C-alpha atoms as an extended CHARMM CRD file, in Angstrom:
* protein
*
       228  EXT
         1         1  MET       CA             12.0300000000       28.1590000000      150.2060000000  PROA      1               0.0000000000
         2         2  LYS       CA              8.3650000000       29.1220000000      149.8190000000  PROA      2               0.0000000000
         3         3  ARG       CA              9.2920000000       31.5900000000      147.0410000000  PROA      3               0.0000000000
         4         4  ILE       CA             11.2360000000       28.9100000000      145.1710000000  PROA      4               0.0000000000
         5         5  VAL       CA              8.2620000000       26.5420000000      145.3900000000  PROA      5               0.0000000000
         6         6  LEU       CA              5.9470000000       29.2250000000      143.9680000000  PROA      6               0.0000000000
         7         7  ILE       CA              8.3260000000       29.8620000000      141.0560000000  PROA      7               0.0000000000
         8         8  ILE       CA              8.4950000000       26.1370000000      140.3030000000  PROA      8               0.0000000000
         9         9  LEU       CA              4.6910000000       25.8590000000      140.4150000000  PROA      9               0.0000000000
        10        10  PHE       CA              3.9680000000       28.8770000000      138.2080000000  PROA      10              0.0000000000
        11        11  PHE       CA              6.8140000000       28.5080000000      135.7020000000  PROA      11              0.0000000000
        12        12  PRO       CA              4.9400000000       25.9970000000      133.4850000000  PROA      12              0.0000000000
        13        13  ILE       CA              1.9030000000       28.2950000000      133.4920000000  PROA      13              0.0000000000
        14        14  LEU       CA              4.0380000000       31.2380000000      132.3760000000  PROA      14              0.0000000000
        15        15  LEU       CA              5.5630000000       29.1500000000      129.5820000000  PROA      15              0.0000000000
        16        16  TRP       CA              2.0950000000       28.0060000000      128.4810000000  PROA      16              0.0000000000
        17        17  SER       CA              0.8040000000       31.5780000000      128.4860000000  PROA      17              0.0000000000
        18        18  GLN       CA              3.7610000000       32.8710000000      126.4580000000  PROA      18              0.0000000000
        19        19  ALA       CA              3.4780000000       30.0520000000      123.9220000000  PROA      19              0.0000000000
        20        20  ASN       CA             -0.2380000000       30.7090000000      123.4520000000  PROA      20              0.0000000000
        21        21  PHE       CA              0.3570000000       34.4480000000      123.1580000000  PROA      21              0.0000000000
        22        22  GLU       CA              2.9440000000       33.9520000000      120.4170000000  PROA      22              0.0000000000
        23        23  LYS       CA              0.6080000000       31.5570000000      118.6020000000  PROA      23              0.0000000000
        24        24  ALA       CA             -2.2760000000       34.0310000000      118.9060000000  PROA      24              0.0000000000
        25        25  GLU       CA             -0.1710000000       36.8520000000      117.4480000000  PROA      25              0.0000000000
        26        26  GLN       CA              0.8700000000       34.6090000000      114.5480000000  PROA      26              0.0000000000
        27        27  LEU       CA             -2.7900000000       33.8240000000      113.8430000000  PROA      27              0.0000000000
        28        28  LEU       CA             -3.5610000000       37.5280000000      113.9380000000  PROA      28              0.0000000000
        29        29  GLU       CA             -0.8040000000       38.2860000000      111.4370000000  PROA      29              0.0000000000
        30        30  VAL       CA             -2.2330000000       35.8400000000      108.8900000000  PROA      30              0.0000000000
        31        31  GLY       CA             -5.7790000000       37.1450000000      109.2950000000  PROA      31              0.0000000000
        32        32  LYS       CA             -7.2110000000       34.3310000000      111.4360000000  PROA      32              0.0000000000
        33        33  THR       CA             -8.7760000000       36.8450000000      113.7830000000  PROA      33              0.0000000000
        34        34  ASP       CA            -11.4440000000       34.6450000000      115.3690000000  PROA      34              0.0000000000
        35        35  GLN       CA             -8.9360000000       31.9290000000      116.2750000000  PROA      35              0.0000000000
        36        36  ALA       CA             -6.5650000000       34.5320000000      117.6690000000  PROA      36              0.0000000000
        37        37  ARG       CA             -9.3660000000       36.1060000000      119.7060000000  PROA      37              0.0000000000
        38        38  LEU       CA            -10.2140000000       32.7770000000      121.3550000000  PROA      38              0.0000000000
        39        39  LEU       CA             -6.5920000000       32.2760000000      122.3820000000  PROA      39              0.0000000000
        40        40  PHE       CA             -6.2780000000       35.8220000000      123.7320000000  PROA      40              0.0000000000
        41        41  GLU       CA             -9.4850000000       35.2870000000      125.7270000000  PROA      41              0.0000000000
        42        42  THR       CA             -8.0330000000       32.0840000000      127.1990000000  PROA      42              0.0000000000
        43        43  ILE       CA             -4.8430000000       33.8970000000      128.1790000000  PROA      43              0.0000000000
        44        44  VAL       CA             -6.7650000000       36.7120000000      129.8590000000  PROA      44              0.0000000000
        45        45  LYS       CA             -8.9310000000       34.2110000000      131.7120000000  PROA      45              0.0000000000
        46        46  GLU       CA             -5.7730000000       32.6490000000      133.1580000000  PROA      46              0.0000000000
        47        47  ASN       CA             -3.9630000000       35.9700000000      133.5860000000  PROA      47              0.0000000000
        48        48  PRO       CA             -6.4330000000       38.9040000000      133.9220000000  PROA      48              0.0000000000
        49        49  SER       CA             -3.6230000000       41.4720000000      133.8160000000  PROA      49              0.0000000000
        50        50  HSD       CA             -1.9680000000       40.3310000000      130.5690000000  PROA      50              0.0000000000
        51        51  LEU       CA             -1.8530000000       43.7740000000      128.9680000000  PROA      51              0.0000000000
        52        52  LYS       CA             -0.9680000000       42.8560000000      125.3840000000  PROA      52              0.0000000000
        53        53  SER       CA             -3.6980000000       40.2120000000      125.1800000000  PROA      53              0.0000000000
        54        54  ILE       CA             -6.2820000000       42.6520000000      126.5340000000  PROA      54              0.0000000000
        55        55  GLU       CA             -5.1170000000       45.2620000000      124.0400000000  PROA      55              0.0000000000
        56        56  HSD       CA             -5.3890000000       42.8050000000      121.1510000000  PROA      56              0.0000000000
        57        57  LEU       CA             -8.9170000000       41.8980000000      122.2710000000  PROA      57              0.0000000000
        58        58  GLY       CA             -9.8380000000       45.5820000000      122.3200000000  PROA      58              0.0000000000
        59        59  ASP       CA             -8.3640000000       46.0630000000      118.8540000000  PROA      59              0.0000000000
        60        60  ILE       CA            -10.1990000000       43.0230000000      117.4800000000  PROA      60              0.0000000000
        61        61  ALA       CA            -13.4840000000       44.2590000000      118.9770000000  PROA      61              0.0000000000
        62        62  GLY       CA            -12.8320000000       47.6340000000      117.3440000000  PROA      62              0.0000000000
        63        63  GLN       CA            -12.1800000000       46.0300000000      113.9560000000  PROA      63              0.0000000000
        64        64  ASN       CA            -15.5270000000       44.2570000000      114.3190000000  PROA      64              0.0000000000
        65        65  LYS       CA            -17.1830000000       47.5630000000      115.3010000000  PROA      65              0.0000000000
        66        66  SER       CA            -18.1470000000       46.0750000000      118.6660000000  PROA      66              0.0000000000
        67        67  TRP       CA            -17.5030000000       49.3760000000      120.3900000000  PROA      67              0.0000000000
        68        68  ASP       CA            -18.9200000000       48.4350000000      123.7940000000  PROA      68              0.0000000000
        69        69  LYS       CA            -16.6000000000       45.4410000000      123.9910000000  PROA      69              0.0000000000
        70        70  ALA       CA            -13.6420000000       47.5000000000      122.8290000000  PROA      70              0.0000000000
        71        71  LEU       CA            -14.3940000000       50.1250000000      125.4860000000  PROA      71              0.0000000000
        72        72  LEU       CA            -14.4830000000       47.5070000000      128.2280000000  PROA      72              0.0000000000
        73        73  TYR       CA            -11.0510000000       46.1990000000      127.2360000000  PROA      73              0.0000000000
        74        74  TYR       CA             -9.4930000000       49.6600000000      126.8790000000  PROA      74              0.0000000000
        75        75  LYS       CA            -11.0220000000       50.7690000000      130.1830000000  PROA      75              0.0000000000
        76        76  ARG       CA             -9.4360000000       47.7570000000      131.8730000000  PROA      76              0.0000000000
        77        77  LEU       CA             -6.0940000000       48.6900000000      130.3300000000  PROA      77              0.0000000000
        78        78  LYS       CA             -6.3890000000       52.2340000000      131.7050000000  PROA      78              0.0000000000
        79        79  GLN       CA             -7.0840000000       50.8160000000      135.1470000000  PROA      79              0.0000000000
        80        80  LEU       CA             -4.1650000000       48.3940000000      135.0040000000  PROA      80              0.0000000000
        81        81  GLN       CA             -1.6970000000       50.8800000000      133.4820000000  PROA      81              0.0000000000
        82        82  PRO       CA             -2.9540000000       54.4220000000      134.1370000000  PROA      82              0.0000000000
        83        83  THR       CA              0.2000000000       56.0820000000      132.8030000000  PROA      83              0.0000000000
        84        84  GLU       CA              0.1330000000       54.5060000000      129.3240000000  PROA      84              0.0000000000
        85        85  ALA       CA             -0.9330000000       57.2140000000      126.8640000000  PROA      85              0.0000000000
        86        86  ASN       CA             -1.9910000000       54.9440000000      124.0310000000  PROA      86              0.0000000000
        87        87  TYR       CA             -4.6860000000       53.2550000000      126.1290000000  PROA      87              0.0000000000
        88        88  TYR       CA             -6.4330000000       56.6130000000      126.6150000000  PROA      88              0.0000000000
        89        89  TYR       CA             -6.1030000000       57.3070000000      122.8980000000  PROA      89              0.0000000000
        90        90  LYS       CA             -7.6730000000       53.9850000000      121.9490000000  PROA      90              0.0000000000
        91        91  TYR       CA            -10.4280000000       54.4370000000      124.5270000000  PROA      91              0.0000000000
        92        92  GLY       CA            -11.2130000000       57.9050000000      123.1680000000  PROA      92              0.0000000000
        93        93  GLY       CA            -11.2020000000       56.5940000000      119.6060000000  PROA      93              0.0000000000
        94        94  ALA       CA            -13.5970000000       53.7400000000      120.3970000000  PROA      94              0.0000000000
        95        95  LEU       CA            -15.8890000000       56.1120000000      122.2890000000  PROA      95              0.0000000000
        96        96  GLY       CA            -15.8580000000       58.4940000000      119.3260000000  PROA      96              0.0000000000
        97        97  MET       CA            -16.8180000000       55.7040000000      116.9520000000  PROA      97              0.0000000000
        98        98  LYS       CA            -19.6250000000       54.6210000000      119.2630000000  PROA      98              0.0000000000
        99        99  ALA       CA            -20.8840000000       58.2090000000      119.4090000000  PROA      99              0.0000000000
       100       100  LYS       CA            -21.3420000000       58.1340000000      115.6270000000  PROA      100             0.0000000000
       101       101  GLU       CA            -23.7060000000       55.1680000000      115.9040000000  PROA      101             0.0000000000
       102       102  VAL       CA            -25.9820000000       56.2850000000      118.7490000000  PROA      102             0.0000000000
       103       103  ASN       CA            -28.6560000000       58.9620000000      118.7340000000  PROA      103             0.0000000000
       104       104  LYS       CA            -27.5450000000       62.5890000000      118.8440000000  PROA      104             0.0000000000
       105       105  PHE       CA            -28.7430000000       63.1660000000      122.4000000000  PROA      105             0.0000000000
       106       106  LYS       CA            -26.7120000000       60.2550000000      123.7320000000  PROA      106             0.0000000000
       107       107  ALA       CA            -23.6920000000       61.2590000000      121.6180000000  PROA      107             0.0000000000
       108       108  LEU       CA            -23.7210000000       64.7280000000      123.1850000000  PROA      108             0.0000000000
       109       109  GLY       CA            -23.1450000000       63.1470000000      126.5770000000  PROA      109             0.0000000000
       110       110  MET       CA            -19.9960000000       61.4260000000      125.2990000000  PROA      110             0.0000000000
       111       111  ILE       CA            -18.2150000000       64.4660000000      123.8750000000  PROA      111             0.0000000000
       112       112  ASP       CA            -16.4880000000       65.6080000000      127.0680000000  PROA      112             0.0000000000
       113       113  GLU       CA            -15.1300000000       62.1320000000      127.7810000000  PROA      113             0.0000000000
       114       114  ILE       CA            -13.8800000000       61.7850000000      124.1930000000  PROA      114             0.0000000000
       115       115  LYS       CA            -12.0630000000       65.1280000000      124.4340000000  PROA      115             0.0000000000
       116       116  SER       CA            -10.6240000000       64.3950000000      127.8640000000  PROA      116             0.0000000000
       117       117  SER       CA             -9.3310000000       60.9980000000      126.7070000000  PROA      117             0.0000000000
       118       118  PHE       CA             -7.3440000000       62.5730000000      123.8660000000  PROA      118             0.0000000000
       119       119  GLU       CA             -6.1880000000       65.4340000000      126.0880000000  PROA      119             0.0000000000
       120       120  LYS       CA             -5.0130000000       62.9330000000      128.7290000000  PROA      120             0.0000000000
       121       121  THR       CA             -3.0900000000       61.1130000000      126.0010000000  PROA      121             0.0000000000
       122       122  ILE       CA             -1.1920000000       64.3090000000      125.2190000000  PROA      122             0.0000000000
       123       123  VAL       CA             -0.4630000000       64.9500000000      128.9030000000  PROA      123             0.0000000000
       124       124  LEU       CA              1.0160000000       61.4760000000      129.2440000000  PROA      124             0.0000000000
       125       125  ASP       CA              2.8270000000       61.6010000000      125.9020000000  PROA      125             0.0000000000
       126       126  PRO       CA              3.4990000000       65.1800000000      124.7290000000  PROA      126             0.0000000000
       127       127  LYS       CA              4.7040000000       63.8800000000      121.3370000000  PROA      127             0.0000000000
       128       128  HSD       CA              1.5760000000       61.8420000000      120.5740000000  PROA      128             0.0000000000
       129       129  LYS       CA              0.5220000000       62.8710000000      117.0570000000  PROA      129             0.0000000000
       130       130  GLU       CA             -2.5570000000       60.6980000000      116.5630000000  PROA      130             0.0000000000
       131       131  SER       CA             -4.3880000000       62.2530000000      119.5280000000  PROA      131             0.0000000000
       132       132  ARG       CA             -3.8230000000       65.7270000000      118.1000000000  PROA      132             0.0000000000
       133       133  TRP       CA             -5.1450000000       64.5830000000      114.7350000000  PROA      133             0.0000000000
       134       134  ALA       CA             -8.2230000000       63.2320000000      116.5240000000  PROA      134             0.0000000000
       135       135  LEU       CA             -8.7830000000       66.5850000000      118.2320000000  PROA      135             0.0000000000
       136       136  VAL       CA             -8.3640000000       68.4720000000      114.9370000000  PROA      136             0.0000000000
       137       137  VAL       CA            -11.0940000000       66.3150000000      113.3930000000  PROA      137             0.0000000000
       138       138  LEU       CA            -13.3120000000       66.4730000000      116.4790000000  PROA      138             0.0000000000
       139       139  TYR       CA            -13.2330000000       70.2750000000      116.8350000000  PROA      139             0.0000000000
       140       140  LEU       CA            -13.9280000000       70.7040000000      113.1130000000  PROA      140             0.0000000000
       141       141  GLN       CA            -16.8380000000       68.2910000000      112.9850000000  PROA      141             0.0000000000
       142       142  LEU       CA            -18.6000000000       69.4380000000      116.1430000000  PROA      142             0.0000000000
       143       143  PRO       CA            -21.1040000000       72.2730000000      115.7020000000  PROA      143             0.0000000000
       144       144  GLY       CA            -19.9960000000       75.4560000000      117.4420000000  PROA      144             0.0000000000
       145       145  ILE       CA            -22.9600000000       75.3560000000      119.8170000000  PROA      145             0.0000000000
       146       146  ILE       CA            -21.6250000000       72.1620000000      121.4280000000  PROA      146             0.0000000000
       147       147  GLY       CA            -17.9400000000       72.9820000000      121.4610000000  PROA      147             0.0000000000
       148       148  GLY       CA            -16.7850000000       72.9120000000      117.8530000000  PROA      148             0.0000000000
       149       149  SER       CA            -14.0330000000       75.4070000000      117.1380000000  PROA      149             0.0000000000
       150       150  GLU       CA            -11.9350000000       76.1390000000      114.0750000000  PROA      150             0.0000000000
       151       151  ALA       CA             -9.4930000000       78.0260000000      116.3070000000  PROA      151             0.0000000000
       152       152  LYS       CA             -8.9310000000       74.9740000000      118.5150000000  PROA      152             0.0000000000
       153       153  ALA       CA             -8.5270000000       72.7340000000      115.4730000000  PROA      153             0.0000000000
       154       154  ILE       CA             -5.8760000000       75.1390000000      114.1560000000  PROA      154             0.0000000000
       155       155  ALA       CA             -4.1490000000       75.1730000000      117.5590000000  PROA      155             0.0000000000
       156       156  TYR       CA             -3.7270000000       71.3930000000      117.5070000000  PROA      156             0.0000000000
       157       157  SER       CA             -2.6340000000       71.5790000000      113.8700000000  PROA      157             0.0000000000
       158       158  ASN       CA              0.0720000000       74.0470000000      114.9470000000  PROA      158             0.0000000000
       159       159  GLU       CA              1.2030000000       71.5540000000      117.5950000000  PROA      159             0.0000000000
       160       160  LEU       CA              1.4020000000       68.8960000000      114.8990000000  PROA      160             0.0000000000
       161       161  MET       CA              3.5350000000       71.2350000000      112.8080000000  PROA      161             0.0000000000
       162       162  ARG       CA              6.0420000000       71.5100000000      115.6500000000  PROA      162             0.0000000000
       163       163  LEU       CA              6.1910000000       67.7320000000      116.0110000000  PROA      163             0.0000000000
       164       164  SER       CA              6.1500000000       66.8650000000      112.3000000000  PROA      164             0.0000000000
       165       165  PRO       CA              5.9950000000       69.3250000000      109.3820000000  PROA      165             0.0000000000
       166       166  LEU       CA              4.3700000000       66.6120000000      107.2450000000  PROA      166             0.0000000000
       167       167  ASP       CA              1.5140000000       66.1290000000      109.7060000000  PROA      167             0.0000000000
       168       168  GLY       CA              1.3420000000       69.8820000000      110.1980000000  PROA      168             0.0000000000
       169       169  TYR       CA              0.7990000000       70.6620000000      106.5180000000  PROA      169             0.0000000000
       170       170  LEU       CA             -1.5470000000       67.6970000000      106.0720000000  PROA      170             0.0000000000
       171       171  SER       CA             -3.6790000000       68.7660000000      109.0230000000  PROA      171             0.0000000000
       172       172  LYS       CA             -3.7970000000       72.3770000000      107.7800000000  PROA      172             0.0000000000
       173       173  GLY       CA             -4.7840000000       71.0810000000      104.3440000000  PROA      173             0.0000000000
       174       174  TYR       CA             -7.4790000000       68.9450000000      105.9480000000  PROA      174             0.0000000000
       175       175  ILE       CA             -8.9040000000       71.9340000000      107.8440000000  PROA      175             0.0000000000
       176       176  GLU       CA             -9.0130000000       74.0980000000      104.7050000000  PROA      176             0.0000000000
       177       177  GLU       CA            -10.5320000000       71.3100000000      102.6020000000  PROA      177             0.0000000000
       178       178  TYR       CA            -13.1620000000       70.5410000000      105.2480000000  PROA      178             0.0000000000
       179       179  LEU       CA            -14.1850000000       74.1970000000      105.2980000000  PROA      179             0.0000000000
       180       180  GLY       CA            -14.3400000000       74.3590000000      101.5000000000  PROA      180             0.0000000000
       181       181  ARG       CA            -11.2720000000       76.5400000000      101.0320000000  PROA      181             0.0000000000
       182       182  ASN       CA             -9.7910000000       74.3460000000       98.3430000000  PROA      182             0.0000000000
       183       183  LYS       CA             -7.0680000000       76.6940000000       97.0660000000  PROA      183             0.0000000000
       184       184  LYS       CA             -5.6170000000       77.0230000000      100.5760000000  PROA      184             0.0000000000
       185       185  ALA       CA             -5.9410000000       73.2660000000      101.0290000000  PROA      185             0.0000000000
       186       186  GLU       CA             -4.0360000000       72.7790000000       97.7800000000  PROA      186             0.0000000000
       187       187  LEU       CA             -1.1390000000       74.9700000000       98.9680000000  PROA      187             0.0000000000
       188       188  ASN       CA             -0.7830000000       73.0230000000      102.1960000000  PROA      188             0.0000000000
       189       189  TYR       CA             -1.0010000000       69.6190000000      100.5060000000  PROA      189             0.0000000000
       190       190  ILE       CA              1.6420000000       70.7450000000       97.9710000000  PROA      190             0.0000000000
       191       191  LYS       CA              3.9620000000       71.7250000000      100.8250000000  PROA      191             0.0000000000
       192       192  ALA       CA              3.3740000000       68.3260000000      102.4510000000  PROA      192             0.0000000000
       193       193  PHE       CA              4.0490000000       66.5300000000       99.1600000000  PROA      193             0.0000000000
       194       194  GLU       CA              7.2230000000       68.4980000000       98.4930000000  PROA      194             0.0000000000
       195       195  LEU       CA              8.7080000000       67.4900000000      101.8500000000  PROA      195             0.0000000000
       196       196  ASN       CA              9.4070000000       63.8780000000      100.8900000000  PROA      196             0.0000000000
       197       197  ASN       CA              7.0000000000       62.7550000000       98.1450000000  PROA      197             0.0000000000
       198       198  SER       CA              4.7360000000       61.2960000000      100.8240000000  PROA      198             0.0000000000
       199       199  LYS       CA              2.2120000000       58.8040000000       99.4530000000  PROA      199             0.0000000000
       200       200  LEU       CA             -0.4300000000       60.1410000000      101.8400000000  PROA      200             0.0000000000
       201       201  ALA       CA              0.2020000000       63.7360000000      100.7520000000  PROA      201             0.0000000000
       202       202  PHE       CA             -0.0180000000       62.6270000000       97.0990000000  PROA      202             0.0000000000
       203       203  GLN       CA             -3.3460000000       60.8990000000       97.7380000000  PROA      203             0.0000000000
       204       204  LYS       CA             -4.8060000000       63.9130000000       99.5370000000  PROA      204             0.0000000000
       205       205  LEU       CA             -3.7230000000       66.3130000000       96.7960000000  PROA      205             0.0000000000
       206       206  TYR       CA             -4.7720000000       63.9580000000       93.9900000000  PROA      206             0.0000000000
       207       207  ASN       CA             -8.2530000000       63.5120000000       95.5040000000  PROA      207             0.0000000000
       208       208  LEU       CA             -8.5650000000       67.2630000000       96.0250000000  PROA      208             0.0000000000
       209       209  TYR       CA             -7.7960000000       67.9200000000       92.3630000000  PROA      209             0.0000000000
       210       210  LEU       CA             -9.9950000000       65.1350000000       91.0550000000  PROA      210             0.0000000000
       211       211  TYR       CA            -13.0740000000       65.3020000000       93.2830000000  PROA      211             0.0000000000
       212       212  LYS       CA            -13.1870000000       68.7570000000       94.8520000000  PROA      212             0.0000000000
       213       213  MET       CA            -11.5500000000       71.0290000000       92.2690000000  PROA      213             0.0000000000
       214       214  LYS       CA            -12.6900000000       68.9350000000       89.2880000000  PROA      214             0.0000000000
       215       215  ASN       CA             -9.2990000000       69.3500000000       87.6360000000  PROA      215             0.0000000000
       216       216  SER       CA             -8.3850000000       66.0170000000       86.0960000000  PROA      216             0.0000000000
       217       217  ASP       CA             -5.3920000000       67.5250000000       84.2370000000  PROA      217             0.0000000000
       218       218  LYS       CA             -3.7030000000       68.5800000000       87.4750000000  PROA      218             0.0000000000
       219       219  ALA       CA             -4.5490000000       65.2170000000       89.0140000000  PROA      219             0.0000000000
       220       220  GLN       CA             -2.9150000000       63.3880000000       86.0990000000  PROA      220             0.0000000000
       221       221  GLN       CA              0.1890000000       65.6160000000       86.1600000000  PROA      221             0.0000000000
       222       222  LEU       CA              0.5800000000       64.9780000000       89.8890000000  PROA      222             0.0000000000
       223       223  LYS       CA              0.2350000000       61.2360000000       89.3590000000  PROA      223             0.0000000000
       224       224  GLU       CA              2.9320000000       61.2300000000       86.6680000000  PROA      224             0.0000000000
       225       225  GLN       CA              5.2270000000       63.2720000000       88.9350000000  PROA      225             0.0000000000
       226       226  PHE       CA              4.6660000000       60.8880000000       91.8420000000  PROA      226             0.0000000000
       227       227  GLU       CA              5.3270000000       57.7840000000       89.7560000000  PROA      227             0.0000000000
       228       228  LYS       CA              8.6800000000       59.0170000000       88.3740000000  PROA      228             0.0000000000
């Protein structure tokens, strides 16, 4: 009887929460981010473990470059759902973005946690591509003296290749382009483009021709091929 009474008491609250959540998502879809944020905050105040609302609040904070706020929301998500890979990925991403805005000394202290967040993502979801991309970029951009490694970037690129040839070739092209090996980058971007006329592969190859290789003729030929 007591359980039935509790259900009767909380049912209207659950309906209210769901209605507000749906309204908040609709506002988000049409770009009314501030109004959506206020509704999500109200939902979380009433239900502190409403995962999707917390995640939306973290995403909104990230869009506004409020990295400390985003980190608080993503950290709460990790605590509430410690086996959800994407929460670790988003936490690592927000921490990485914060590291770009603080002084170098403070950023150095964040590197291990950024790495471990992406690595944990892969442990929880072995097919997670975005975390591998993040590690490719991270290992390339870090100086060798503090853990940067072309070999490790290539290793994660190889993992991407096994999961998705498109991402594999794009990541290999990215590595070669970043290191100034434009001809090798071109070969990998061409392979990515030839897989399925990917718009992203086209854009990478087009930009390489136009801005890095200074070959406007090749860029124009590629554009005409893509538009056919």
